[in-house]
Amino acid sequence: MRKLLAIVKREFRAATGNKTFVIMTILGPFLILAITILPGLISSDPAMMTSGKPLALVVSNPLVEAALQQSFSQQGMTLASLSDEAVGKDGVVAGDYAGLLVVPPTWPEQGASYYSSSGTEVVIFGSAEAVLSAIATRQRIGQAGIPADQIERLLAAPGFQVIQLGANLSEEEKGDDDFMGLMFTSLGFVMLIYMTVLLYGQMIGRSVVLEKTVKTVEIMLSSVSAKQLMLGKIIGLGLASLLQYSVWMGMAGLAIRLLGPALGIALPAAVSMVNMGWLVLFFILAFFLYSAGYAALGAAAEDEQHLGQLAWPLLIFLMIPMVMISAIVMNPNSPVAVGLSFFPMTSPIVMLVRLLVSEPAWWEIGLCLGLLVLAIYGLSIAAAKIFRTGILMSGKRHSFREILRWVRLH
Amino acid sequence: MIEVRNVVKTYDSVRAVDKLSFAAKPGEIFGLIGPNGAGKSTTIRMIMNIIAPDSGQVLLDGRPLCEADKNRIGYLPEERGLYKKMKVGDLLTFLAEVKGGDRQASAQRIDRWLERFDIADWKERKVDELSKGMAQKVQFIGTVAHDPDVLLFDEPFSGLDPMSQDMLLEAFLELKRAGKTILFSTHIMDHAEKICERILIINKSREVLSGSLAEVKQRYGSPTVRIEFDGDAAFVSGLPFVKACRQFPRALEVELADYEDTDKLYCALAGRVKVRRFEQLEPSLHSIFIRLVGAAQEDLNA
């Protein structure tokens, strides 16, 4: 026990006592924020998309122009009214304008056109299209002889509510904001697990490879068992990651308490104590699972490069839930989501998302946790075997088939 | 006492160690001698249970080695390695700790050894600032810091300058006086000759010879005497028990038929020349090694 403790202490100090750790701990939350929120901002905020360039308009109908002006200025964009279509096209090509919207005098009989250098700014031309079709609809209904006051009544959207029904029939109204809150919270939590598991998994893999490359492994194995060495590394780095987590959560809590009221930012409702509990639980489980995997690969790898090559199966399993997250948030009880929330390599992330957005049955949570613990146990044993066999081998690269043979050995 | 009985290790199709047996006793320095690739490191790794032998046994005080015995053994591997980012003092404390050494006693021993090797000033410096020789000294201290009964050193002198080599030889003798069992491997005969009580020469994974150094020398050396004298000693070559005689300007090297003849030669000289020096020359371990291992090589080549 004392030996294990000594290794845990050493690994913890090796992991935390360097500049990278301090920088990551401080910058981590900003990085996660940037990764999760920035792409959303870029794709949904036209002002950011056009990087401040005006949108050129060639419109003869003053009513249409006024409506477009109003709509786009609300979105923080500037418009430039032109009379010549050719000038506008030149401006787009030269990069002076973000795009060119042409509404011909014969509109709406003849359609409008949008020109841009990429043609992918769906937010911009989407909102132009919406404004134009609203005007055209009103114009056509008016031309059919219906009085103006009736047109508004005809076009008014009926009410529509989304209500989350709890197990005890409790009802909770969900708005767009709730969905976005859930989406961002899920994304944030998933990113947190993904990044830390990846970061620390690789750290463990590297730390094991390092024992081989700096040749400390023989001294260590002459002092402790391979199991103690591996466990010491996993626990030591696990504690380092938990320290990082608590700093991050403390920072987030402090920021929201101090700056929240001033900026009018509140925590999304999904960030509750219960959900934070789930986050930490699934993080720890994911951490142990992937640590055992990376430790085994580290023992089998010849050097860091080789470790990178061997690590692809783990990376793929980590990527699957990342790629599927929005599908899972939108349909948390689909067979695929449920299946992935049982499969141990993906379950920590997928089950966490399901817990955030829906209410999986207790047996589902139990099955997920049970399988996860079993998988951790099995993988640790396999890892210890690979570790014991592979850690002394050097100078030769081993294939996966050979490594699997080591697992069956003994 | 550490005892190796009939250990065998095969890698793929190559036999690395073939039925090796020997024992190292407390208060004794045992030398495992052989050319590169003979199987020395594999043998030491098997003693340390870093590699499991295919067959055969390693016994510590008469019973098979277990996990707890690791604490009683200090091991300096041939592949030297230290955690580079750690401070020298922290690293040595850590190495003693994973060997289950008493914290305070280890700390004192570490300080004493650092002092002794003139590297006390480096205690708070990081390992990657050390020169190769210094790192080797630190590694040696790491091996002895927990005060083990048994010490295994794999090529302990390689990479050290002559002064450091002497420091290490001194340290070996001190540990021996303290009753430790010391086993070390080397391919440098000079070191083995200076400090070993007993040796085992291994070549191509097999034992070539073993025994106490004195025995080995007697068995494989021919009795030679070097005489320095004043006068005319031309008659010596004609003596019946003299096999060969080499004349140097002021000395004579006489090869005798038997060790027993040494006295006869001394008597024969007495009164006829003025003997200033009469020295029984021993064959160097180096020459024995070259003879045995070289012969084996030629056998194989033939």
Short mmCIF file of C-alpha atoms in Angstrom, two decimals, chain A residues 6 35 51-52 57 68 70 86 108 158 177 186 279 324 336 339 358 362 387:
data_model
loop_
_atom_site.label_atom_id
_atom_site.label_comp_id
_atom_site.label_asym_id
_atom_site.label_seq_id
_atom_site.Cartn_x
_atom_site.Cartn_y
_atom_site.Cartn_z
CA ALA A 6 4.43 6.55 -3.30
CA ILE A 35 -15.24 24.79 -29.00
CA SER A 51 -17.33 39.89 -40.74
CA GLY A 52 -18.92 43.35 -40.87
CA LEU A 57 -29.29 45.37 -52.39
CA LEU A 68 -35.44 44.00 -45.72
CA GLN A 70 -35.63 46.43 -40.89
CA ALA A 86 -23.34 44.71 -62.33
CA PRO A 108 -42.94 38.60 -57.26
CA PRO A 158 -51.72 29.23 -33.72
CA ASP A 177 -34.39 28.24 -24.89
CA SER A 186 -24.94 18.32 -23.05
CA LEU A 279 -21.09 14.11 -14.80
CA MET A 324 -23.96 11.47 -32.73
CA VAL A 336 -29.25 3.43 -31.35
CA GLY A 339 -27.72 0.64 -27.44
CA SER A 358 -34.72 12.39 -20.75
CA TRP A 362 -33.51 2.85 -13.39
CA PHE A 387 1.62 -4.43 -19.45
#
